[in-house]
GROMACS .gro file of C-alpha atoms in nm:
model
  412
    1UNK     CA    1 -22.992  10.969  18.388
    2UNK     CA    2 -22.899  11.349  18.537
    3UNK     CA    3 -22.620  11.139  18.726
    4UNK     CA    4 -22.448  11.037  18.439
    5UNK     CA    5 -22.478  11.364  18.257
    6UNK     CA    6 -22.362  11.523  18.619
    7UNK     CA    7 -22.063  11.283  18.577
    8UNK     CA    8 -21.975  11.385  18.210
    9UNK     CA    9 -21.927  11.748  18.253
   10UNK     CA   10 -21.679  11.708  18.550
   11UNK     CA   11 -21.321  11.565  18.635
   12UNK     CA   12 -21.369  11.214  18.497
   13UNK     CA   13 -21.278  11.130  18.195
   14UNK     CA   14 -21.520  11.021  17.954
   15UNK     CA   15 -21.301  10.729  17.845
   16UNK     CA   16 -21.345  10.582  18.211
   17UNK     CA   17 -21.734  10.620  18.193
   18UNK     CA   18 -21.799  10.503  17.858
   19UNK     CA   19 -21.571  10.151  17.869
   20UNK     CA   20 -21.875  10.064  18.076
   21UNK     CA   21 -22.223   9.933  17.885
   22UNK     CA   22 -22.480  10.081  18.092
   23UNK     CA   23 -22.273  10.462  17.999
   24UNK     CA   24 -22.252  10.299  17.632
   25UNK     CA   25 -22.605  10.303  17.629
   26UNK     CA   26 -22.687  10.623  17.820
   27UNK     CA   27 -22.432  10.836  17.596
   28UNK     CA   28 -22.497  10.757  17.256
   29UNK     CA   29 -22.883  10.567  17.240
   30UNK     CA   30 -23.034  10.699  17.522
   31UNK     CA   31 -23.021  11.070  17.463
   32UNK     CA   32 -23.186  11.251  17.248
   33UNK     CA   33 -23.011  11.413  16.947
   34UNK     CA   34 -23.042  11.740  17.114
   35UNK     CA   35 -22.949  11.629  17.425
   36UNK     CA   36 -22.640  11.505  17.285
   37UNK     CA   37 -22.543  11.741  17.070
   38UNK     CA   38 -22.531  12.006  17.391
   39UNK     CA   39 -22.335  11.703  17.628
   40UNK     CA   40 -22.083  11.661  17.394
   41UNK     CA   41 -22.102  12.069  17.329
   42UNK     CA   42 -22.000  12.114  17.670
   43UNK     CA   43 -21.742  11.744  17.716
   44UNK     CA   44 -21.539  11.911  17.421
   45UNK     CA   45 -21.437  12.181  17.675
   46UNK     CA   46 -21.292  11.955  17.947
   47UNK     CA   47 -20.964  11.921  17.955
   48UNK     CA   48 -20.890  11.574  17.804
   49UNK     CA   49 -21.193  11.430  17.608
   50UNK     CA   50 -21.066  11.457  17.332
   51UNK     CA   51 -20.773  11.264  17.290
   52UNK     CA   52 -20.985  10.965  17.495
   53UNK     CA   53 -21.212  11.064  17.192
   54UNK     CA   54 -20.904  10.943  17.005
   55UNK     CA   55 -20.839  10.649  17.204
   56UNK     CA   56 -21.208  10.502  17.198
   57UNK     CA   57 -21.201  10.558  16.778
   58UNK     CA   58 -20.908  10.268  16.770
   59UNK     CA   59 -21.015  10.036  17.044
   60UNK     CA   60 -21.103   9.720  16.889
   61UNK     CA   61 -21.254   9.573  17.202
   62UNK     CA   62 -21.521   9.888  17.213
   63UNK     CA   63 -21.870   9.853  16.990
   64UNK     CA   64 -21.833   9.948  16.637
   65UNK     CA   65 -22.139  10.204  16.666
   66UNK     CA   66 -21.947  10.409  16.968
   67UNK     CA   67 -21.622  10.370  16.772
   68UNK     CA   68 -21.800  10.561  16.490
   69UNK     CA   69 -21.970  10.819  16.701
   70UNK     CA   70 -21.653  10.878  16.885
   71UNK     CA   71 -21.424  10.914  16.542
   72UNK     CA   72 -21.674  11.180  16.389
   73UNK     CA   73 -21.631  11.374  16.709
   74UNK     CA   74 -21.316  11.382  16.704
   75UNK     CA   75 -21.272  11.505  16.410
   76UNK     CA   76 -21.535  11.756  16.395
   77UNK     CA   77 -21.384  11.873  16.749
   78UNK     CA   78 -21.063  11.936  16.562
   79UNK     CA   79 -21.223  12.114  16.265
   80UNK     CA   80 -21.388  12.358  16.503
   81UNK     CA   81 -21.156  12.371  16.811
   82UNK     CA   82 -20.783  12.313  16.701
   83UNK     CA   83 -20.755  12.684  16.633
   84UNK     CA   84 -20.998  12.990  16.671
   85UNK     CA   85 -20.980  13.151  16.401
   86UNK     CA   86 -21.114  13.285  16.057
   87UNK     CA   87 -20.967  12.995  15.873
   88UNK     CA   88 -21.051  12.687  16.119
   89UNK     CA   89 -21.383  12.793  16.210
   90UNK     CA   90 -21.732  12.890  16.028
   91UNK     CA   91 -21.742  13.228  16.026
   92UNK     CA   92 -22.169  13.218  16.111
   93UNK     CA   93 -22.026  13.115  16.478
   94UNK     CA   94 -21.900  13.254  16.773
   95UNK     CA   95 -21.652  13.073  16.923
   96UNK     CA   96 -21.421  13.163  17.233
   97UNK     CA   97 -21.305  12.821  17.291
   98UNK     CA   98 -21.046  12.592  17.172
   99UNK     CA   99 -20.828  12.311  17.307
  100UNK     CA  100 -20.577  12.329  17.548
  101UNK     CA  101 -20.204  12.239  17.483
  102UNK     CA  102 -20.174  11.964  17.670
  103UNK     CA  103 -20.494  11.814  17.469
  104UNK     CA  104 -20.296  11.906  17.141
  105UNK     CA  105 -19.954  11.764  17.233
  106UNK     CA  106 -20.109  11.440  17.295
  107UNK     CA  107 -20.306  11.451  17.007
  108UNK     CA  108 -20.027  11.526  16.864
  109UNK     CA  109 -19.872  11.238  16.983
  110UNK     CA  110 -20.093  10.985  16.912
  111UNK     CA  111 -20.276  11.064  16.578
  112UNK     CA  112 -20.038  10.900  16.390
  113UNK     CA  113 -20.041  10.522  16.550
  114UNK     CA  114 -20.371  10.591  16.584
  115UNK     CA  115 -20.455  10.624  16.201
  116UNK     CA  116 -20.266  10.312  16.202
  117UNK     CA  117 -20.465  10.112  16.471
  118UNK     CA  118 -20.803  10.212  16.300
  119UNK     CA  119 -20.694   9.954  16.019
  120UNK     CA  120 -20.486   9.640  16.214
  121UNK     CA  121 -20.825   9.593  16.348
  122UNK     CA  122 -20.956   9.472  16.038
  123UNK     CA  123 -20.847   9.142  16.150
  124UNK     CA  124 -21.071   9.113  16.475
  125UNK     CA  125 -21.370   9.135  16.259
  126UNK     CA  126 -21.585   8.976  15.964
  127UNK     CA  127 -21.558   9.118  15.647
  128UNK     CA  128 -21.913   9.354  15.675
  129UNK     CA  129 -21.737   9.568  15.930
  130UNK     CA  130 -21.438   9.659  15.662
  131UNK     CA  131 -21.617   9.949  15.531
  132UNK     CA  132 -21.710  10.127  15.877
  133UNK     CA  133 -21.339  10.064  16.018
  134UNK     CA  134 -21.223  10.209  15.651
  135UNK     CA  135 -21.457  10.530  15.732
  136UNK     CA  136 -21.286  10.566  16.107
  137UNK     CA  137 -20.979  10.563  15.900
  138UNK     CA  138 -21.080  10.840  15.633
  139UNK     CA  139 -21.215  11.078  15.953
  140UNK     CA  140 -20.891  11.055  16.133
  141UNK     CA  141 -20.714  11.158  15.823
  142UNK     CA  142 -20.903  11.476  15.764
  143UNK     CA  143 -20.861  11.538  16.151
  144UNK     CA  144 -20.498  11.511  16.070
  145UNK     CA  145 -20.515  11.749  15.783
  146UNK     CA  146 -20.632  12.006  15.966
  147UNK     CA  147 -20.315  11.951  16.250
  148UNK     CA  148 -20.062  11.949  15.998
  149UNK     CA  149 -20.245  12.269  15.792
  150UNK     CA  150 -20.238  12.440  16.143
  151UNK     CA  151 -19.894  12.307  16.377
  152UNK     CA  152 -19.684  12.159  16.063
  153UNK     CA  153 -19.382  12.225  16.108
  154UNK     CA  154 -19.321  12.497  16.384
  155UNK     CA  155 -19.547  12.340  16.712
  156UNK     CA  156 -19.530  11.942  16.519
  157UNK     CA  157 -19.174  11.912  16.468
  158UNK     CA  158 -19.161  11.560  16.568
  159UNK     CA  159 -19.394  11.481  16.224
  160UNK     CA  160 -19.195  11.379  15.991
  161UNK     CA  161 -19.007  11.093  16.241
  162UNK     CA  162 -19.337  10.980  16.300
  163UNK     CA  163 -19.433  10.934  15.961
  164UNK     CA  164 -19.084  10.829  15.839
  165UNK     CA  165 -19.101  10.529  16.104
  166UNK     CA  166 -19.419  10.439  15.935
  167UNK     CA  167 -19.282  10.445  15.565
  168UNK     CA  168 -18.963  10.309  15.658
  169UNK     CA  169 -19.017   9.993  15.809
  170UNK     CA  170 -19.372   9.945  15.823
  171UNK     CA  171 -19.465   9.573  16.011
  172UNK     CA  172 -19.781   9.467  15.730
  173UNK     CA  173 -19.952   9.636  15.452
  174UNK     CA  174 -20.204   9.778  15.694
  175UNK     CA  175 -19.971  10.013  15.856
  176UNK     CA  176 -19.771  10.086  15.525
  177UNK     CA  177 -20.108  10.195  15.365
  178UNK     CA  178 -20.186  10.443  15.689
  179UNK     CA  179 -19.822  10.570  15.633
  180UNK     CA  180 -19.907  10.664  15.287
  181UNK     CA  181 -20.236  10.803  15.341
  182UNK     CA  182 -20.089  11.022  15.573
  183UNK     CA  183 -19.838  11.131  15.340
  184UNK     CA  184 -20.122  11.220  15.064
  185UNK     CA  185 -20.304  11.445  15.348
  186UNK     CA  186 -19.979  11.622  15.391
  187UNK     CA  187 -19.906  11.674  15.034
  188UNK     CA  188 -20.278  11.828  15.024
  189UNK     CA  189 -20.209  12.075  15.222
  190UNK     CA  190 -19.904  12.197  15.014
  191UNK     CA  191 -20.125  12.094  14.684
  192UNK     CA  192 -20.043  12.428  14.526
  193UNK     CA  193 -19.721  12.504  14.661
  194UNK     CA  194 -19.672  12.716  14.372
  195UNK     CA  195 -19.868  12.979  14.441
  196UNK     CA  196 -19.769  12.984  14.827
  197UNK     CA  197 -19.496  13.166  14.979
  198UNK     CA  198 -19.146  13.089  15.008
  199UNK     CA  199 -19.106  12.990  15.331
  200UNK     CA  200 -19.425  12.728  15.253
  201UNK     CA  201 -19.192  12.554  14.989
  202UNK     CA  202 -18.933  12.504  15.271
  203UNK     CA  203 -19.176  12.370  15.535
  204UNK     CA  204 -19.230  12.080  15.256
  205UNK     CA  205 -18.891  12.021  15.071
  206UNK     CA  206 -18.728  11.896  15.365
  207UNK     CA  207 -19.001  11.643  15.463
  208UNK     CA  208 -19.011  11.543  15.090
  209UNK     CA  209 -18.646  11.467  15.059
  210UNK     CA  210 -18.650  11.173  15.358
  211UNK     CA  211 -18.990  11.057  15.262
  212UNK     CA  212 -18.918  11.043  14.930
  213UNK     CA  213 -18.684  10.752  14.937
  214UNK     CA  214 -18.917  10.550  15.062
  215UNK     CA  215 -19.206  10.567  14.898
  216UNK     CA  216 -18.987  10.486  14.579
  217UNK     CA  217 -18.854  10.156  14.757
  218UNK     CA  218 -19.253  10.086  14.829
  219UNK     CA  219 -19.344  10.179  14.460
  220UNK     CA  220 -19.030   9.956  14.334
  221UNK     CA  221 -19.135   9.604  14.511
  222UNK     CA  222 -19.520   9.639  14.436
  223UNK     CA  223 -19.329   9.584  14.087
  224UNK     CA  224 -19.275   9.228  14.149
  225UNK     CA  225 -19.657   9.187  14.266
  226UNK     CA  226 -19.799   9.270  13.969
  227UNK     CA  227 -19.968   8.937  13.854
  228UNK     CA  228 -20.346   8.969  13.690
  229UNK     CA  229 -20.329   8.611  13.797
  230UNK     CA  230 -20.495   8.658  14.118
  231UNK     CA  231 -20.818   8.829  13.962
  232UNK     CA  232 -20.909   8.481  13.780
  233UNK     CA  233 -21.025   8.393  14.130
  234UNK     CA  234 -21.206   8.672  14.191
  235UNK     CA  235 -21.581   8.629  13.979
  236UNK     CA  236 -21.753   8.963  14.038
  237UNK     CA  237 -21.604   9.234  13.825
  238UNK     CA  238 -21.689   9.465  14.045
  239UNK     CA  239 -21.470   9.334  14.309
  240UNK     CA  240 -21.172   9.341  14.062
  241UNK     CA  241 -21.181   9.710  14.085
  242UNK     CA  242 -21.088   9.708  14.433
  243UNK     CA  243 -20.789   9.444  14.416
  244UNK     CA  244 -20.378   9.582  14.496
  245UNK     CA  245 -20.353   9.489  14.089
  246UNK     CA  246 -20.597   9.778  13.988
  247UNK     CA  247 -20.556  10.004  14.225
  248UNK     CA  248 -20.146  10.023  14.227
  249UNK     CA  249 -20.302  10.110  13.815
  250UNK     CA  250 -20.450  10.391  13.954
  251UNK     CA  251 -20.192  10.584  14.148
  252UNK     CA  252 -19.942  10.552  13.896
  253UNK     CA  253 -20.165  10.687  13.615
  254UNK     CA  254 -20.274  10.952  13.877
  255UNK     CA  255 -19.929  11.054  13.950
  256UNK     CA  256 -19.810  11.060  13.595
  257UNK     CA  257 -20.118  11.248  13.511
  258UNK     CA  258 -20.050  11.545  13.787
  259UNK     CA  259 -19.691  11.520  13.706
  260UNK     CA  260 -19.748  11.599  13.333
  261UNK     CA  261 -20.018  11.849  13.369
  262UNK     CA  262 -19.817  12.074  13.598
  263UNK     CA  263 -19.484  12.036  13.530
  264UNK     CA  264 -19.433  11.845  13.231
  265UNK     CA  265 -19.507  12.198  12.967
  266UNK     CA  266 -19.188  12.349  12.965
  267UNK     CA  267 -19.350  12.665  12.818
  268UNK     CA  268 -19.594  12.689  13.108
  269UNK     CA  269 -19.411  12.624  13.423
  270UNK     CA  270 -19.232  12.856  13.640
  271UNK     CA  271 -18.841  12.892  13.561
  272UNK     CA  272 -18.720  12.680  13.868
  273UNK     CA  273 -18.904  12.384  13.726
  274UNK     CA  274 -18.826  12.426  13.356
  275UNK     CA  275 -18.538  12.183  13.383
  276UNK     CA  276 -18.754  11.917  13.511
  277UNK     CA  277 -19.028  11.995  13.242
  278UNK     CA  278 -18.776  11.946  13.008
  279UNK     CA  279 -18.647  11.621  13.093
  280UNK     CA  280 -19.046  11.452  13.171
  281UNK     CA  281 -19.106  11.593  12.802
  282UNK     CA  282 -18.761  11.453  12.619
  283UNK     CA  283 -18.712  11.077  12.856
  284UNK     CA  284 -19.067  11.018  13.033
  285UNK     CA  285 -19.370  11.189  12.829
  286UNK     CA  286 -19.314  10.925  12.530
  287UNK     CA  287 -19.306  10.581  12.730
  288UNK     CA  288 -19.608  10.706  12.981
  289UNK     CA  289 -19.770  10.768  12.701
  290UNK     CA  290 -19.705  10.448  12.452
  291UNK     CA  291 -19.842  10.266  12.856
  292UNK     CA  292 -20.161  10.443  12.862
  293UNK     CA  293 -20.246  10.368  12.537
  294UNK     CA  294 -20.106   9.994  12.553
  295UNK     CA  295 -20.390  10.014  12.867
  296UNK     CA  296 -20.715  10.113  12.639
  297UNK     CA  297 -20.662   9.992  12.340
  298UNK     CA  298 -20.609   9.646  12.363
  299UNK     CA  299 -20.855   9.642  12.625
  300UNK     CA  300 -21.113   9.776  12.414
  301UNK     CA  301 -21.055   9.607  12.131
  302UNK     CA  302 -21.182   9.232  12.280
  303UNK     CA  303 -21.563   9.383  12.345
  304UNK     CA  304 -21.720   9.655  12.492
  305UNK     CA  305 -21.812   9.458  12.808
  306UNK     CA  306 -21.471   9.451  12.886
  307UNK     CA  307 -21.503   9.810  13.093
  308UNK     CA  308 -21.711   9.636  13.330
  309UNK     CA  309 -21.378   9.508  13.475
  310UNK     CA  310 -21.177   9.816  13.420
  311UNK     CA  311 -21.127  10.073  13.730
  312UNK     CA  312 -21.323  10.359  13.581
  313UNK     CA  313 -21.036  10.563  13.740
  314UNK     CA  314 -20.731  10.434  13.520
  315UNK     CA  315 -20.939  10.478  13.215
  316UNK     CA  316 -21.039  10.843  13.260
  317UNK     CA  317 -20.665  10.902  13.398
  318UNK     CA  318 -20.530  10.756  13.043
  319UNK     CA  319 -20.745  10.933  12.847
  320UNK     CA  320 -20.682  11.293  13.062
  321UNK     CA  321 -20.315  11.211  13.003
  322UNK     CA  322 -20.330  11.142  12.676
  323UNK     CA  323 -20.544  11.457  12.598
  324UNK     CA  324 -20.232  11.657  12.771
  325UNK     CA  325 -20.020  11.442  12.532
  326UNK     CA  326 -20.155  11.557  12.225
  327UNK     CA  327 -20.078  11.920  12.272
  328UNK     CA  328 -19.692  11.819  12.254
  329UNK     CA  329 -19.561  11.801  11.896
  330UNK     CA  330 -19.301  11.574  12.057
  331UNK     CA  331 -19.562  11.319  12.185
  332UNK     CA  332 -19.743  11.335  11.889
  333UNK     CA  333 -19.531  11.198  11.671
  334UNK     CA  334 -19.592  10.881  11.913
  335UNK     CA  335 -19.939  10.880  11.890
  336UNK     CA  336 -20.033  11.011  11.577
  337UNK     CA  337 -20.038  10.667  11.420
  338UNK     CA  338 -20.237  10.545  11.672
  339UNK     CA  339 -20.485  10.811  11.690
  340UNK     CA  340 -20.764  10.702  11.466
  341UNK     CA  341 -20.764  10.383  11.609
  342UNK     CA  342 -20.811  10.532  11.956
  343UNK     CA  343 -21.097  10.730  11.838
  344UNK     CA  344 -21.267  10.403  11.662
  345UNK     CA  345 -21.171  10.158  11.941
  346UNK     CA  346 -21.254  10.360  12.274
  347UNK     CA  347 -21.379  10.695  12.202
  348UNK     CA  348 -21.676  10.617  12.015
  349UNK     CA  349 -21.771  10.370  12.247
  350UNK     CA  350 -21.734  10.580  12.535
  351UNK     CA  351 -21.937  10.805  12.379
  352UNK     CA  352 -22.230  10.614  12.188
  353UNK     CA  353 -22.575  10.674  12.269
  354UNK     CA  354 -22.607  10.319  12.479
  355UNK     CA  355 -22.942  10.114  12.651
  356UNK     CA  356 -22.927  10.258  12.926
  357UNK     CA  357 -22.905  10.630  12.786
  358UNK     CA  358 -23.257  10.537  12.604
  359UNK     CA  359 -23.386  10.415  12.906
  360UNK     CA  360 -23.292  10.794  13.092
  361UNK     CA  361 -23.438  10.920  12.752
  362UNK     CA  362 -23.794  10.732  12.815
  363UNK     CA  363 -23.794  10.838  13.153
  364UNK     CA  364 -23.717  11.148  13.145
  365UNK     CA  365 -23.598  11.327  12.843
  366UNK     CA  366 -23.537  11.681  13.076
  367UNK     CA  367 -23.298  11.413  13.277
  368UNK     CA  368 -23.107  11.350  13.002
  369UNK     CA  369 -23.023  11.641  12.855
  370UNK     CA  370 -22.913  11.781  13.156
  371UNK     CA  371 -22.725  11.472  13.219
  372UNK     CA  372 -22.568  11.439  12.887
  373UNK     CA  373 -22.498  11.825  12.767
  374UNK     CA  374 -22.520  12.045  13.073
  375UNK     CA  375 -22.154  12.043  13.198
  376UNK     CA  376 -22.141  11.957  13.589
  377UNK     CA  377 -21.769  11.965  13.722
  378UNK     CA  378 -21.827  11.705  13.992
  379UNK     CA  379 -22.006  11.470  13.739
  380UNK     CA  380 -21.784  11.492  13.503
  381UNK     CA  381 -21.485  11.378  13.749
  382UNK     CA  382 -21.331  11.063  13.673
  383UNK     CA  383 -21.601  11.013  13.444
  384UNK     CA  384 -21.484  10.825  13.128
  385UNK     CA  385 -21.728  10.970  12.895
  386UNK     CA  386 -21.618  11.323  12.985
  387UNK     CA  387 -21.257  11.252  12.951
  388UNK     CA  388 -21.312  11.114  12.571
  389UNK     CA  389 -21.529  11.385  12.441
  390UNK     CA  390 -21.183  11.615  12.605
  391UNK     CA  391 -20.978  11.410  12.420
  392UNK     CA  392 -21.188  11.434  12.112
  393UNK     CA  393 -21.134  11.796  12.114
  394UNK     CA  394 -20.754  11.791  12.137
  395UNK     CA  395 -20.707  11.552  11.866
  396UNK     CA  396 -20.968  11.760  11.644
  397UNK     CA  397 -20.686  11.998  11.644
  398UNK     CA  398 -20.426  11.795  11.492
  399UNK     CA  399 -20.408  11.808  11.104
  400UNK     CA  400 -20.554  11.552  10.950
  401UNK     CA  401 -20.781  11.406  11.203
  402UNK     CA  402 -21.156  11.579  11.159
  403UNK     CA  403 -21.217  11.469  10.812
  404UNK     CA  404 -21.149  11.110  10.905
  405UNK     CA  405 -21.361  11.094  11.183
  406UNK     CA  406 -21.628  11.224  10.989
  407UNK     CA  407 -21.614  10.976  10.746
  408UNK     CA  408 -21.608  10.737  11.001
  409UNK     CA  409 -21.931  10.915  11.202
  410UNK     CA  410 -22.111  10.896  10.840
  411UNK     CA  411 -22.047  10.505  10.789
  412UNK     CA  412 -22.197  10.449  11.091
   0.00000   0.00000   0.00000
């Protein structure tokens, strides 16, 4: 046991010692968590474990638990290590370390395929290891977040011809879906460009302008693969939620939900984007919105039971951008037909006292109130219920609207 922990903390790599079973073993079972926790303390300062860190996270031909250990690593080593300083590193410790250039250049130069290798080896394996290889996935992408928040675009120049490869002719879905996961991480880091500096806004409009291209030519042929057909087959409702069909409904109501909350108010926007606010309010506002409601409505209107095989996701995204909808005389006019039937038809139910509510109340009546009237930002995220009673408000503001809902409250 001291030999292979001897081993570790010299000149060979850890990639050569752990290909083999017995080191498999030793390194990851054998230890204690303590033990471990100092052994990889001190591997993280030898000059290239961590990009073999990398290299063992998308290895289909190594064990799925080592994969794992290796890929959380890795990522926490780049949280901690990339950069010492105030903003990469908890403040409560000391550290004096962090990793060599040559480690970051070929992180640098591998990250990328390697997001995309965590997912082509879906294929090698049955369909209970799909989640764990999707997690490898999501912890190389916050790795990469924190490169591109720290190198982007002065010491990772070579970024955005890496990613535009990816976006631009991408070989299968798996790679094309890396490509634009990728993207999203770098977009987080410029998430409020706004308030950033000016030089920050340059950094990104470059990248933008080639990416951008391409991610429209993506958007415009999952057009033509937009058949509900395909969930006929598919007999758990839950599963539905997760199919391309739903979940291409998601980003877009996402997107035109971000889009119209920032920059769709031309009286709320900084002047450079008052143009654009302009022209989403006079040519887009009005058909996004007649879509999201053609997308609860109907819906709603053939049973309750239906939401079982709505993504919770689109629903609260319609509602939130209808809710920003409503404070726009010029959208109004669109909906205001529409809007008692909206509160009748998907409001109310969203917001009914239902079984399982008296169940919570039985239980626990404490529970429920909490649950039900103490506001909790993180449960109220994406959560249907919330995103009604917001819409409720706005449209209580309109003329003409409270009196009729009151009647209708009463009748019931």
């Amino acid at each position: 046991m001291d030999v292979y922990f001897s081993i570790l903390l010299h000149d060979i790599t850890f990639y050569d010692i752990i290909y083999s079973a017995a080191s498999v073993e030793i390194c990851f079972h054998s230890f204690k968590a303590h033990i471990q926790s100092r052994m990889f303390g001190n591997c993280s300062k030898q000059r290239g474990f961590t990009p073999e860190l990398l290299s063992i996270a998308c290895d289909a031909s190594v064990a799925e638990p080592v994969r794992q250990a290796a890929v959380i690593y890795f990522k926490n080593t780049i949280v901690r290590l990339w950069e010492s300083n105030d903003d990469s590193v908890d403040k409560s410790e000391t550290v004096d370390f962090c990793l060599s250039d040559e480690d970051k250049a070929l992180v640098r130069d591998r990250i990328v395929n390697a997001v995309c290798a965590a997912g082509e080896s879906l294929r090698y394996f049955c369909f209970v290891f799909i989640l764990a290889l999707d997690y490898c996935r999501t912890q190389l992408c916050i790795a990469i977040q924190q490169i591109i928040r720290m190198d982007f675009p002065d010491k990772w120049p070579q970024f955005v011809t890496q990613l535009t490869t990816k976006l631009a002719s991408p070989p299968d879905a798996s790679v094309l879906s890396a490509g634009l996961l990728i993207l999203y991480r770098l977009a987080k880091v410029y998430e409020y460009i706004m308030f950033k500096r000016n030089k920050d806004r340059d950094d990104i409009a470059e990248p933008v302008s080639k990416l951008e291209p391409f991610v429209y030519y993506h958007c415009h042929q999952l057009l033509n693969n937009q058949s509900a057909g395909s969930l006929d087959s598919i007999e758990d409702r839950d599963e539905r939620a997760h199919t391309v069909w739903w979940k291409c409904k998601k980003w877009a109501a996402k997107i035109l939900e971000r889009i119209f909350d920032r920059y769709g108010s031309p009286n709320q926007v900084e002047k450079q984007y008052a143009a654009f606010a302009n022209h989403f309010l006079s040519h887009w506002a009005r058909p996004a919105l007649e879509t999201m409601l053609m997308s609860t409505v109907p819906l709603f209107s053939i049973g309750f039971l239906y939401l079982n095989v709505i993504f919770i996701k689109v629903l609260y995204l319609a509602l939130s951008f209808t809710n920003t909808a409503v404070a726009h005389s010029h959208c109004w006019k669109t909906m205001k037909p529409h809007a008692l039937d909206l509160i009748k038809t998907v409001l109310f139910r969203l917001m009914s006292y239902t079984k399982a509510d008296e169940e919570m109340w039985d239980d626990n009546a404490e529970e429920y109130v909490r649950f039900k009237f103490v506001s909790d930002i993180f449960e109220d995220l994406h959560n249907p219920a919330s995103g009604a009673g917001a819409l409720l408000r706005g449209l209580a503001k309109r003329k003409d609207i409270v009196q009729p809902v009151l009647a209708f409250a009463i009748q019931v």
